[in-house]
Coordinates of C-alpha atoms in Angstrom, one line a residue:
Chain T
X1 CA -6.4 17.8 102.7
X2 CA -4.2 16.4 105.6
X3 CA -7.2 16.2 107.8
X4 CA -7.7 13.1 109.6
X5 CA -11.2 12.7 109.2
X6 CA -12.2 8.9 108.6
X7 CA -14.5 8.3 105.8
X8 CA -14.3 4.7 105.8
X9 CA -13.9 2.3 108.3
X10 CA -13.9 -1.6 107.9
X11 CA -13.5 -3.6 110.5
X12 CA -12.8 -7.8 110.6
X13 CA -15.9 -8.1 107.7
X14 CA -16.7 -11.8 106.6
X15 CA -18.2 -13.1 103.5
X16 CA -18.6 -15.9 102.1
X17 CA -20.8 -17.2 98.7
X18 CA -22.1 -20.4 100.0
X19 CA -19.2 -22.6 100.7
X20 CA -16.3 -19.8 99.1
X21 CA -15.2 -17.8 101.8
X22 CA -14.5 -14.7 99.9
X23 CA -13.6 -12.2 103.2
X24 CA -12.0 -13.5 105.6
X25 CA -11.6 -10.8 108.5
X26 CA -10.6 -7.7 106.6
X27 CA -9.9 -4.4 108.2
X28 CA -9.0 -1.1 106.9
X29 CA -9.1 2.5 107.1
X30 CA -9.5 5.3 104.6
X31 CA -9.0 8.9 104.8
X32 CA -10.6 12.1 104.0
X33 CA -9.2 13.1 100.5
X34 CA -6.9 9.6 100.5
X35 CA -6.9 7.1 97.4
X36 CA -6.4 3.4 98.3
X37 CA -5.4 1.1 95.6
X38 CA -6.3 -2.3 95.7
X39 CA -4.5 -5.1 94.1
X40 CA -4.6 -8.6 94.1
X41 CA -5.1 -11.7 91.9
X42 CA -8.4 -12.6 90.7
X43 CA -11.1 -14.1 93.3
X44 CA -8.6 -12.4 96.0
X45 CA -12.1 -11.0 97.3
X46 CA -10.9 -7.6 95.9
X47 CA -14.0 -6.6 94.1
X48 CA -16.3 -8.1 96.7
X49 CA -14.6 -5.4 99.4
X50 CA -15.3 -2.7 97.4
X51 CA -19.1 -3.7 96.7
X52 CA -19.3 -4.1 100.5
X53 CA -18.3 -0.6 100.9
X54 CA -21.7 0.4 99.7
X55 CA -23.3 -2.7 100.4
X56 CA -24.3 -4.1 96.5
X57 CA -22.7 -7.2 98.3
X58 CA -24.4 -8.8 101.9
X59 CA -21.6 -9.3 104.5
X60 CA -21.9 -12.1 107.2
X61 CA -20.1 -10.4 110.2
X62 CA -17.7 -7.5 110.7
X63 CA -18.6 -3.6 110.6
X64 CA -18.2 -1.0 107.8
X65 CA -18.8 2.9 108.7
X66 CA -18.8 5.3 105.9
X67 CA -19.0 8.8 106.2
X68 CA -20.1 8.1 110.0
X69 CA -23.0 6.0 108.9
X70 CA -23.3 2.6 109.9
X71 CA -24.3 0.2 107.0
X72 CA -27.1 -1.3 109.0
X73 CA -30.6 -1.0 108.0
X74 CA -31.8 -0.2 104.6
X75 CA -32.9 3.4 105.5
X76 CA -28.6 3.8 105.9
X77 CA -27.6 1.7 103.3
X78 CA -29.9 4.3 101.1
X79 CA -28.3 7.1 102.9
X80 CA -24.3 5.7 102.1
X81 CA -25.1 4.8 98.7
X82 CA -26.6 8.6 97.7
X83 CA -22.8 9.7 99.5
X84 CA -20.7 6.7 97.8
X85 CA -20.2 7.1 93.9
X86 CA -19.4 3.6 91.7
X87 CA -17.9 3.1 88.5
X88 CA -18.0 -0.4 87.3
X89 CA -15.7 -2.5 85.2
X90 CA -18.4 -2.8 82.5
X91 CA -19.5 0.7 82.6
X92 CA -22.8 0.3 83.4
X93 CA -24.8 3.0 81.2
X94 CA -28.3 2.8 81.1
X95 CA -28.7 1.4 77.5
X96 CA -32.2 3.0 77.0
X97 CA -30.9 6.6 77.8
X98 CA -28.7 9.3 76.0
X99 CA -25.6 10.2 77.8
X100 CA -26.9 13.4 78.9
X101 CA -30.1 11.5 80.7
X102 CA -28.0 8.9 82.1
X103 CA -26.5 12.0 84.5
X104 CA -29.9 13.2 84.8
X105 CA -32.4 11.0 85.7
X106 CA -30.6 9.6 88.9
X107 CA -30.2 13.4 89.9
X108 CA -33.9 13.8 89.4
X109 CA -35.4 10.9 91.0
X110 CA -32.8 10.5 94.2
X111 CA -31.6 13.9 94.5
X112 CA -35.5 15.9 93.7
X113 CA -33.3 18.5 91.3
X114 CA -35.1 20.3 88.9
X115 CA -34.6 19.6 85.0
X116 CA -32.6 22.8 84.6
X117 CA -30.1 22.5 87.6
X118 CA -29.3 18.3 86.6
X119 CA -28.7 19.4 83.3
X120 CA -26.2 22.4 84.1
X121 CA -24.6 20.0 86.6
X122 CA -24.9 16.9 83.5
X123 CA -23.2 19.1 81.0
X124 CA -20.5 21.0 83.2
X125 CA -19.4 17.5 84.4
X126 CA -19.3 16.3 80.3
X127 CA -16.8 18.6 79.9
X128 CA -14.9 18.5 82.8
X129 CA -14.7 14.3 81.8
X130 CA -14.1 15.8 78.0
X131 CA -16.9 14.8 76.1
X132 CA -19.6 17.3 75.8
X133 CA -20.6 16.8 72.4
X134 CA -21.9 13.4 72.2
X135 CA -24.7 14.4 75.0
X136 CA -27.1 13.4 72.9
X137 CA -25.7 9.7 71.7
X138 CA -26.6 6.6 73.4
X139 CA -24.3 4.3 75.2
X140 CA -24.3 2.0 72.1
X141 CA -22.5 4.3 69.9
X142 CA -19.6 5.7 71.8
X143 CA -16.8 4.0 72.7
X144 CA -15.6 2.2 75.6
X145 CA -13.4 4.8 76.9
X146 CA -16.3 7.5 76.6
X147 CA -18.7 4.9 78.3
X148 CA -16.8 5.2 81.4
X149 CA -16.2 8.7 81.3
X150 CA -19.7 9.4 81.2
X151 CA -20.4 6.7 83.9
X152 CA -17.7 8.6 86.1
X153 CA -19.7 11.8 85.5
X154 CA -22.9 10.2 86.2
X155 CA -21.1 8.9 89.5
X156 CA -19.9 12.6 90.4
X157 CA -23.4 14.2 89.5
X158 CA -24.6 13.1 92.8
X159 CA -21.9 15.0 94.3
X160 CA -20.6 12.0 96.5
X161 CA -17.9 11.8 99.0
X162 CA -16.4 8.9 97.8
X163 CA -16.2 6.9 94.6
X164 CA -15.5 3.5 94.1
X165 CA -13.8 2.4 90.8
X166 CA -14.0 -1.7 90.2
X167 CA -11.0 -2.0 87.4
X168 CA -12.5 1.1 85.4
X169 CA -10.1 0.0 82.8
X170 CA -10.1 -3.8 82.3
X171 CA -12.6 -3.7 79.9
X172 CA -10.9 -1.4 77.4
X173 CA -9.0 -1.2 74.7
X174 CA -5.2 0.1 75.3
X175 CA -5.5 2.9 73.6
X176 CA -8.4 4.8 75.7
X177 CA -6.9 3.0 79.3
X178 CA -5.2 6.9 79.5
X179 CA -8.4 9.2 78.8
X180 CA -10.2 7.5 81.9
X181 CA -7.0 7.2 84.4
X182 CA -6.2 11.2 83.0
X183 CA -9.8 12.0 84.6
X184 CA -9.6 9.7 87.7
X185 CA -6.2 11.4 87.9
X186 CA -7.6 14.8 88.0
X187 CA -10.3 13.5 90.7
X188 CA -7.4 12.6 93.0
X189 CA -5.9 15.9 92.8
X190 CA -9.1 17.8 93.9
X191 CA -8.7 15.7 97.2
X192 CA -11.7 13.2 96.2
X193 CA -11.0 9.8 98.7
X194 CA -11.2 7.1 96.1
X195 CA -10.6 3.8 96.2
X196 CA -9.7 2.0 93.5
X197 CA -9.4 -2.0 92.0
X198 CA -7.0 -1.9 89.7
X199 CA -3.7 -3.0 88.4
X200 CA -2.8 0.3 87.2
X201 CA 0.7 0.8 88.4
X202 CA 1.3 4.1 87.4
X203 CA -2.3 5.2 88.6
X204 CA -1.0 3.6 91.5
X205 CA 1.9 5.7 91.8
X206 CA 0.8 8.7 91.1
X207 CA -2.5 8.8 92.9
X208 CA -2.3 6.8 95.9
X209 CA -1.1 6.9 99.1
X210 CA -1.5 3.5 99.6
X211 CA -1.9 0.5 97.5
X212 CA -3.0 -3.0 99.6
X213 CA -2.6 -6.5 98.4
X214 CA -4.9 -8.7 98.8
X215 CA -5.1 -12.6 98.4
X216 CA -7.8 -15.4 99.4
X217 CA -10.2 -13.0 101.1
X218 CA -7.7 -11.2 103.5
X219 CA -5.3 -8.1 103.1
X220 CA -1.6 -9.2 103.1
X221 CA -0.2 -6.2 102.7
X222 CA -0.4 -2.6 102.9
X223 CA 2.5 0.1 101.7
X224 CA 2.9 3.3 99.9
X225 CA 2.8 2.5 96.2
X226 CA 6.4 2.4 95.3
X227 CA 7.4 0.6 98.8
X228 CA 5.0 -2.2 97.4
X229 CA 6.3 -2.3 94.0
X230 CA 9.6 -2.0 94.5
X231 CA 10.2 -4.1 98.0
X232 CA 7.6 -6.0 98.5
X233 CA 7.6 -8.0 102.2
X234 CA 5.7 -10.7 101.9
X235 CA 6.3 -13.9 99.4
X236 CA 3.1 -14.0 97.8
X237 CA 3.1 -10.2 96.8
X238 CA 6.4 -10.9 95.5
X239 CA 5.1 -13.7 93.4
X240 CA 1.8 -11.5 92.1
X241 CA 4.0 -9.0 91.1
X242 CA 6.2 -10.8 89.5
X243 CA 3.4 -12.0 87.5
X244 CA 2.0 -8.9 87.2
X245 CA 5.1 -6.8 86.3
X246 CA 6.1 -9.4 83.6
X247 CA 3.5 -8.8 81.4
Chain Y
X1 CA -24.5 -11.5 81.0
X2 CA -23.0 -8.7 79.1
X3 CA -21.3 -10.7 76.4
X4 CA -24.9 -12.1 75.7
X5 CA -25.6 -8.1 74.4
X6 CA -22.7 -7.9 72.1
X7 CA -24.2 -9.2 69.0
X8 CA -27.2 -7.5 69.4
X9 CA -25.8 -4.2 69.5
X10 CA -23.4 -5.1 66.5
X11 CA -26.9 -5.7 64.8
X12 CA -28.3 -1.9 65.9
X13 CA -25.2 -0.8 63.7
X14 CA -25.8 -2.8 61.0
X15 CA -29.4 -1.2 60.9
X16 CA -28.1 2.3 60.7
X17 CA -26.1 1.4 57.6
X18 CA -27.3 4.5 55.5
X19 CA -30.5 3.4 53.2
X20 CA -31.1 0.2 55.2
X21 CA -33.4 1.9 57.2
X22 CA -35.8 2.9 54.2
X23 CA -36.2 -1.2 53.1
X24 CA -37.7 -1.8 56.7
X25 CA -39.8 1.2 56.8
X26 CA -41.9 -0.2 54.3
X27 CA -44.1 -3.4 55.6
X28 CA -45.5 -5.4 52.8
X29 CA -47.6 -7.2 54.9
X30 CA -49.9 -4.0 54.9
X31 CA -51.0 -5.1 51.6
X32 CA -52.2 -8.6 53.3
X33 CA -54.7 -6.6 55.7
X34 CA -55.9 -4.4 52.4
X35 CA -56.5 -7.7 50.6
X36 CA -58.4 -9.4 53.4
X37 CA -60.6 -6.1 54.0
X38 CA -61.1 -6.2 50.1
X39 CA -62.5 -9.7 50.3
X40 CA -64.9 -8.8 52.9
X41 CA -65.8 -5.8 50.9
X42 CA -66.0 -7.5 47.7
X43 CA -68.3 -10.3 48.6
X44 CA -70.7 -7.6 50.9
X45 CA -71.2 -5.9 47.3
X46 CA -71.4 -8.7 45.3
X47 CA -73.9 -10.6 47.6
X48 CA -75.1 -8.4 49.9
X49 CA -77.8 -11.0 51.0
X50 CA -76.4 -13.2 52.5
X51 CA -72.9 -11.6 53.4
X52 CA -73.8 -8.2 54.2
X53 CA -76.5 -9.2 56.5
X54 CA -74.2 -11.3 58.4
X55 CA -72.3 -8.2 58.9
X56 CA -75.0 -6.0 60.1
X57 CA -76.0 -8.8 62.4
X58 CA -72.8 -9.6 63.8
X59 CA -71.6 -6.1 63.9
X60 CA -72.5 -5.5 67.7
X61 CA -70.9 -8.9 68.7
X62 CA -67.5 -7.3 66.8
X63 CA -67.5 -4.5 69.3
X64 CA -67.8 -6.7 72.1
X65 CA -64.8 -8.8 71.3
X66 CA -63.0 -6.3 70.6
X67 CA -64.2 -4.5 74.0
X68 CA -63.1 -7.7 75.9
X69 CA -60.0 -8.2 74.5
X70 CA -58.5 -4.5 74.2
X71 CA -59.9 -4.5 78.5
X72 CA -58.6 -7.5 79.3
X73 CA -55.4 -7.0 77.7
X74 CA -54.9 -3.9 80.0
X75 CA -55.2 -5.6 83.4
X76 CA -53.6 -8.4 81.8
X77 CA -50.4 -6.3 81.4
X78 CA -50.7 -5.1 85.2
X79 CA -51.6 -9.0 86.9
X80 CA -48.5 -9.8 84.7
X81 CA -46.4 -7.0 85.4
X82 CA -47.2 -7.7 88.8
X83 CA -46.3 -11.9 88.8
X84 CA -43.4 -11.3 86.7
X85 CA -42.0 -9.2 90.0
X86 CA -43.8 -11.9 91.9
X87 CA -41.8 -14.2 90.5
X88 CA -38.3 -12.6 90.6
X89 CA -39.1 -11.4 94.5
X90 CA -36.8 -12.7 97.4
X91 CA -39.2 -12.5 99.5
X92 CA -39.8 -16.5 99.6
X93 CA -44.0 -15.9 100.4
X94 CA -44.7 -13.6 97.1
X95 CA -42.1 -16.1 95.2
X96 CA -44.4 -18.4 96.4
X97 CA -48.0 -17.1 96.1
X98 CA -46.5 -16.0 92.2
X99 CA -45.5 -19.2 91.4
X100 CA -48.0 -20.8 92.4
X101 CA -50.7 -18.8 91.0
X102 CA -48.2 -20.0 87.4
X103 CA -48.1 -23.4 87.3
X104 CA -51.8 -23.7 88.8
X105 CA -53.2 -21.4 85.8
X106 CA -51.0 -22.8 83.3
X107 CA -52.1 -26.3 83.5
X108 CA -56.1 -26.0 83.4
X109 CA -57.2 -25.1 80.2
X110 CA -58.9 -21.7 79.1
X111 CA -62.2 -23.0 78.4
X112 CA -62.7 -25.1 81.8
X113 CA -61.7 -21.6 83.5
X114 CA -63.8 -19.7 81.8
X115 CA -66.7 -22.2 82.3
X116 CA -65.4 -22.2 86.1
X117 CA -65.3 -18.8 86.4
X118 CA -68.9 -18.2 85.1
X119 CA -70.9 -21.2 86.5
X120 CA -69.0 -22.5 89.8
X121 CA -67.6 -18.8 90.9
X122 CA -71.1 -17.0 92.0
X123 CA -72.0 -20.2 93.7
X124 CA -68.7 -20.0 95.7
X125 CA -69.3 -16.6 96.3
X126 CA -73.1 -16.9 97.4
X127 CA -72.4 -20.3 99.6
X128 CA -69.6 -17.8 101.1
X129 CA -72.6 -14.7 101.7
X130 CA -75.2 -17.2 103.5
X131 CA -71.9 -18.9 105.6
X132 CA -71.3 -15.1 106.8
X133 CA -74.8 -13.4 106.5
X134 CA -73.5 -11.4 104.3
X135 CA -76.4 -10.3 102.1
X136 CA -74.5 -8.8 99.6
X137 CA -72.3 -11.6 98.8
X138 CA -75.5 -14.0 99.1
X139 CA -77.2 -12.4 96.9
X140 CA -74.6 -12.2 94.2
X141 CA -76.0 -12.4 90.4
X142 CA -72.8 -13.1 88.3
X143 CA -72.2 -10.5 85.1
X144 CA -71.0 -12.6 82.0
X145 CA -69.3 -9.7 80.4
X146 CA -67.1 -9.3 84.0
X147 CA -66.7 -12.6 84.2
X148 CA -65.4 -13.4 80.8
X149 CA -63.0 -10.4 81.4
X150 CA -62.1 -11.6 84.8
X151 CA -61.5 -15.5 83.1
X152 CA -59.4 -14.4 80.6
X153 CA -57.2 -11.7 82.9
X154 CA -56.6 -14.3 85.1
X155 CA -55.8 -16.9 82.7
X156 CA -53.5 -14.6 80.6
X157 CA -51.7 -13.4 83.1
X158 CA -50.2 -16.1 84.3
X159 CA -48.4 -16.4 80.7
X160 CA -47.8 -13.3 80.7
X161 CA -45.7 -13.1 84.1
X162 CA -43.5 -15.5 82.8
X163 CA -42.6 -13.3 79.9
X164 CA -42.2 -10.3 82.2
X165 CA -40.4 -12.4 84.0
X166 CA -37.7 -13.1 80.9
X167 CA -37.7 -9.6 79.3
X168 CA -36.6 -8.4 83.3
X169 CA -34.2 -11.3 83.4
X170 CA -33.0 -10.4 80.2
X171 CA -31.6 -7.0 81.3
X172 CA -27.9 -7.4 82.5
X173 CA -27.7 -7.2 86.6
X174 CA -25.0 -4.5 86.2
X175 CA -28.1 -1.9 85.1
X176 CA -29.8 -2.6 88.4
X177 CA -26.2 -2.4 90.6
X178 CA -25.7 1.0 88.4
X179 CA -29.3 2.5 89.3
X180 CA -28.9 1.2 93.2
X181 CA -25.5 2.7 94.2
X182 CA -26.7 5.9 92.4
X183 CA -29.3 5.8 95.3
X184 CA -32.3 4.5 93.8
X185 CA -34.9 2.3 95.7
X186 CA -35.6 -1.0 94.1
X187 CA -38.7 0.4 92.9
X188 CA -37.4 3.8 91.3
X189 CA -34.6 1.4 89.6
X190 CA -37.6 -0.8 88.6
X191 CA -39.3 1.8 87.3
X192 CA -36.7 4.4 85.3
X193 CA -34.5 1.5 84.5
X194 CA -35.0 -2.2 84.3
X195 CA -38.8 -1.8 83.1
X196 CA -38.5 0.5 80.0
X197 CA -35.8 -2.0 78.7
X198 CA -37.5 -5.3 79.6
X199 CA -40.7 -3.8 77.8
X200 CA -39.0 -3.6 74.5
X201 CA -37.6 -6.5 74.9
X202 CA -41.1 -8.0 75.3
X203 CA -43.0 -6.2 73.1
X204 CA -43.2 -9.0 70.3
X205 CA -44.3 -11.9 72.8
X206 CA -46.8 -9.5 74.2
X207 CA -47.8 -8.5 71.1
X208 CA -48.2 -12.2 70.4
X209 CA -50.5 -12.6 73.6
X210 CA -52.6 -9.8 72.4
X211 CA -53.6 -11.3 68.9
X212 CA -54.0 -15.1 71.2
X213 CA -56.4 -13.3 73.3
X214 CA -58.2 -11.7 70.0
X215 CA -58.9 -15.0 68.9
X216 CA -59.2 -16.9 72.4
X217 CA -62.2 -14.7 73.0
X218 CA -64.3 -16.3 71.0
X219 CA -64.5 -19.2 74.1
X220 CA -66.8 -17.0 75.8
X221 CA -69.3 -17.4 73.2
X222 CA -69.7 -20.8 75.7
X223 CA -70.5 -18.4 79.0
X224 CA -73.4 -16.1 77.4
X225 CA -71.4 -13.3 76.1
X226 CA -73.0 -12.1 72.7
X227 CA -69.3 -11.7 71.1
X228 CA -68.9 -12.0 67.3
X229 CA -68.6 -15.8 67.3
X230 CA -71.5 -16.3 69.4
X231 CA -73.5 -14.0 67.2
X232 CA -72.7 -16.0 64.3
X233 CA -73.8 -18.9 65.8
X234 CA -77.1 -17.5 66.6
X235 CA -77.5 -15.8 62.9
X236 CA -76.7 -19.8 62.0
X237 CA -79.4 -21.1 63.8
X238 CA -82.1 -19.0 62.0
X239 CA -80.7 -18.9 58.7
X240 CA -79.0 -22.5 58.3
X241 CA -75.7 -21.1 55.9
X242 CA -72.9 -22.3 57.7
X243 CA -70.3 -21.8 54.4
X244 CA -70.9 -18.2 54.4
X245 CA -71.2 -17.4 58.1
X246 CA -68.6 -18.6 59.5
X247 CA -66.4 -17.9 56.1
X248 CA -67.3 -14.1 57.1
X249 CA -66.4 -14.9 60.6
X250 CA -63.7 -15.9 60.0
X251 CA -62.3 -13.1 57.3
X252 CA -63.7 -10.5 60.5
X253 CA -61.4 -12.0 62.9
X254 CA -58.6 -12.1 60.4
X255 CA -58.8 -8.1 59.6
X256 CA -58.9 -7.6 63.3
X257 CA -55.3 -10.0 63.7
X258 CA -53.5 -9.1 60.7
X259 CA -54.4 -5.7 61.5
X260 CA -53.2 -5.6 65.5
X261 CA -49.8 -7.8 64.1
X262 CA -48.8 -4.6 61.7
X263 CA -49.5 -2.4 64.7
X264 CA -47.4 -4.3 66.9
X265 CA -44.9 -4.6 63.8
X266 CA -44.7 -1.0 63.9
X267 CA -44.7 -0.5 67.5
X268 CA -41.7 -2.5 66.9
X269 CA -39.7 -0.5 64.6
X270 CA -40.9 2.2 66.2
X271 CA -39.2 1.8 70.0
X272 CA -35.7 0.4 67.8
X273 CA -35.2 3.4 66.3
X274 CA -35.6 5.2 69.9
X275 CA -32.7 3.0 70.8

């Protein structure tokens, strides 16, 4: 997985929502198989990155390759998103669907596979996500933690190249935080290039090669995880962490 | 957005509380409809002449409100299907056109569109034909059936966009950011997603529209369509009883709402329990 291949490239993008300027010149690189964590206080223009990546957010200037596709016209931005899995904070599921047709239908309608196959592919990605039994309950009445296991399995039914996780785990309870970092975990190990909002240190540690810190729409700084952690260089990811780490 | 759906899906549990279930399956207001149709029953036997006869001679004007109403109801859920998206477009000229067609629709009342549509439309249409030598045009002979139905549509579904229009806005943005980095187009997102959960959502103002429109028909009796009230009227004329005429008009239209409000009751319950 030591290939240099470049799946994402960002270069000097700009946003802003009205008169917020949320990016303000950001660059940055990723990998073939790398995981890139990305940290930062909130309204740091962390989340709006990532949603640039496969463009559920309009940038003003600046250039963003994925997978050697420009993010241009709507035809490519069709093209990057079918290639680019997302899990959101807030899971997501479609509410009107059992877990087992929430993989299924977008594999049906975007990817033309036949009943049979997206349901193969549906329930061996249940159970490699550890929940094949509750195929047939709706999003409503599993919990949190399950919600975004299935939504990561509904992500990797499309067999993308990339996923995108905006803070899979800030919306749950402490106890089930571990059964969706254990999967994202495993994910990283089969050489999957991730990127990742979250303040999951250990995640963080384990998984990434690097983690970046951003503030007020730009990256201040970029290290390997325990470099950042442990000695960081600039003030104000000093001061984050500090906040951070205290909790 | 999605704090907004927390209490309602603390309420879905609290209707799968074992037992629960079996309270609302049974809808008392069944035994409303059976009374009304008893009473129209009743007073046919009883007094055949003149209630019965008012029946028989109103029968034909039943089927053609309820004709108009179950037809216009369709293309009244497609024209408002169609401004609800209207209305929610970015695209600032169908934002316009939608709203427009809204606020224009909604501030003229029924009747004086109706009356529009039927007496000042074919005139429109034939000044048009002559203008262009177009002989079809020019020749135009308006349909009062069609143009009831086409008066009513378009009146309806102006209301009815702006409840589209709700039940789609009611759906948390996160479903249609899920469906569109899966790789769906707007309109396959539209269509598996957002859609079938707005239309649950809307079912009990639509169903609300559809029992307005039952009873709203009757202003065509104004633009020569025989419906049921205007065949009342004309059984009136001969037979000078308005107590019991427009007493049995009145019951007919009541079996035909109370009926279509348990049907949409249980349509209801019906896509809940899908849930």
């Amino acid at each position: 997985m030591s290939s240099s291949e470049l799946m994402i490239h960002i270069s000097d993008v700009h946003k802003r929502f009205g008169r917020v300027h949320a990016l303000r010149g950001v660059s940055l690189d990723v990998q073939k198989g790398e995981v890139l964590v990305i940290v930062g206080p909130s309204g740091s223009g962390k989340s709006t990155l990532l949603r640039c990546i496969n463009r559920l957010e309009e940038y003003e200037t600046g250039k963003i390759v994925v997978d050697g596709i420009h993010l241009d016209s709507a035809e490519n931005i069709n093209a990057v998103r079918r290639e680019v899995g997302m899990v959101f904070q807030s899971f997501n599921l479609f509410a009107h669907l059992t877990v087992l047709d929430n993989l299924i239908l977008s594999q049906r309608v975007v990817r033309k596979r036949s009943r049979n196959e997206a349901k193969d592919i549906a329930m061996s990605l249940l159970k490699k996500v550890g929940i094949p039994e509750k195929t047939n309950a709706y999003p409503s009445q599993i919990s949190g933690g399950q919600q975004q296991r299935v939504a990561i399995a509904r992500a990797l039914a499309m067999n993308p190249k990339i996923m995108l996780f905006d803070e899979p785990t800030s919306a749950l309870d402490p106890e089930m935080i571990k059964e969706v970092l254990d999967v994202m975990l495993t994910l990283a190990k089969e050489g999957m290039t991730m990127v990742v909002v979250s303040h999951e240190m250990g995640f963080a540690r384990a998984a990434a090669r690097n983690v970046i810190f951003m503030d007020e729409g730009q990256i201040i700084e970029e290290a390997p995880p325990e470099e950042l952690f442990t000695s960081p260089r600039h003030e104000r990811t000093k001061l984050f962490l500090s906040k951070v780490l205290s909790l | 957005m999605f704090t907004r759906r927390k209490p309602e899906i603390a309420e879905q549990e609290l209707a799968r509380i074992p037992g629960a279930e079996n309270y609302s399956r049974i809808d008392v207001w069944w035994w409303l409809v059976a009374l009304v149709v008893g009473v129209v029953i009743l007073l046919s036997v009883i007094s055949p002449d003149p209630y019965w006869r008012i029946i028989l001679f109103v029968r034909d004007g039943l089927g053609i409100t309820v004709f108009l109403t179950v037809v216009a109801f369709v293309f009244i859920l497609i024209l408002g299907m169609l401004g609800g998206l209207g209305r929610l477009s970015k695209n600032w000229f169908v934002h316009g056109i939608a709203t427009l067609y809204v606020e224009l629709v909604r501030g003229v009342p029924l009747l004086v569109q109706l009356i529009w549509w039927y007496f000042a439309f074919p005139v429109v249409i034939q000044q048009i034909g002559k203008w262009l030598h177009i002989s079809i045009l020019a020749n135009y002979q308006s349909n009062a059936i069609v143009l009831a139905i086409f008066g009513l549509v378009f009146c309806y579904g102006a209301y009815m966009s702006e409840i589209y229009r709700a039940g789609i806005q009611s759906i948390p943005k996160g479903q249609m950011e899920a469906a569109r980095s899966l790789g769906m187009s707007y309109v396959q997102a539209m269509r598996h997603i957002i859609l079938p959960q707005a239309i649950r959502v809307i079912l009990p103002p639509v169903g609300n529209e559809f029992i307005s429109l039952l009873k709203d028909s009757s202003l065509v009796s104004v633009v020569a369509v025989a419906d049921m009230t205007r065949r009342g009227r004309e059984f009136m004329s001969t037979h000078f009883n308005p107590i019991e005429v427009w007493t049995m008009i009145a019951l007919l239209y009541l079996v035909l709402t109370l009926f279509s409000a348990r049907i949409v009751s249980w349509l209801e319950r019906k896509t809940e329990f899908e849930r």
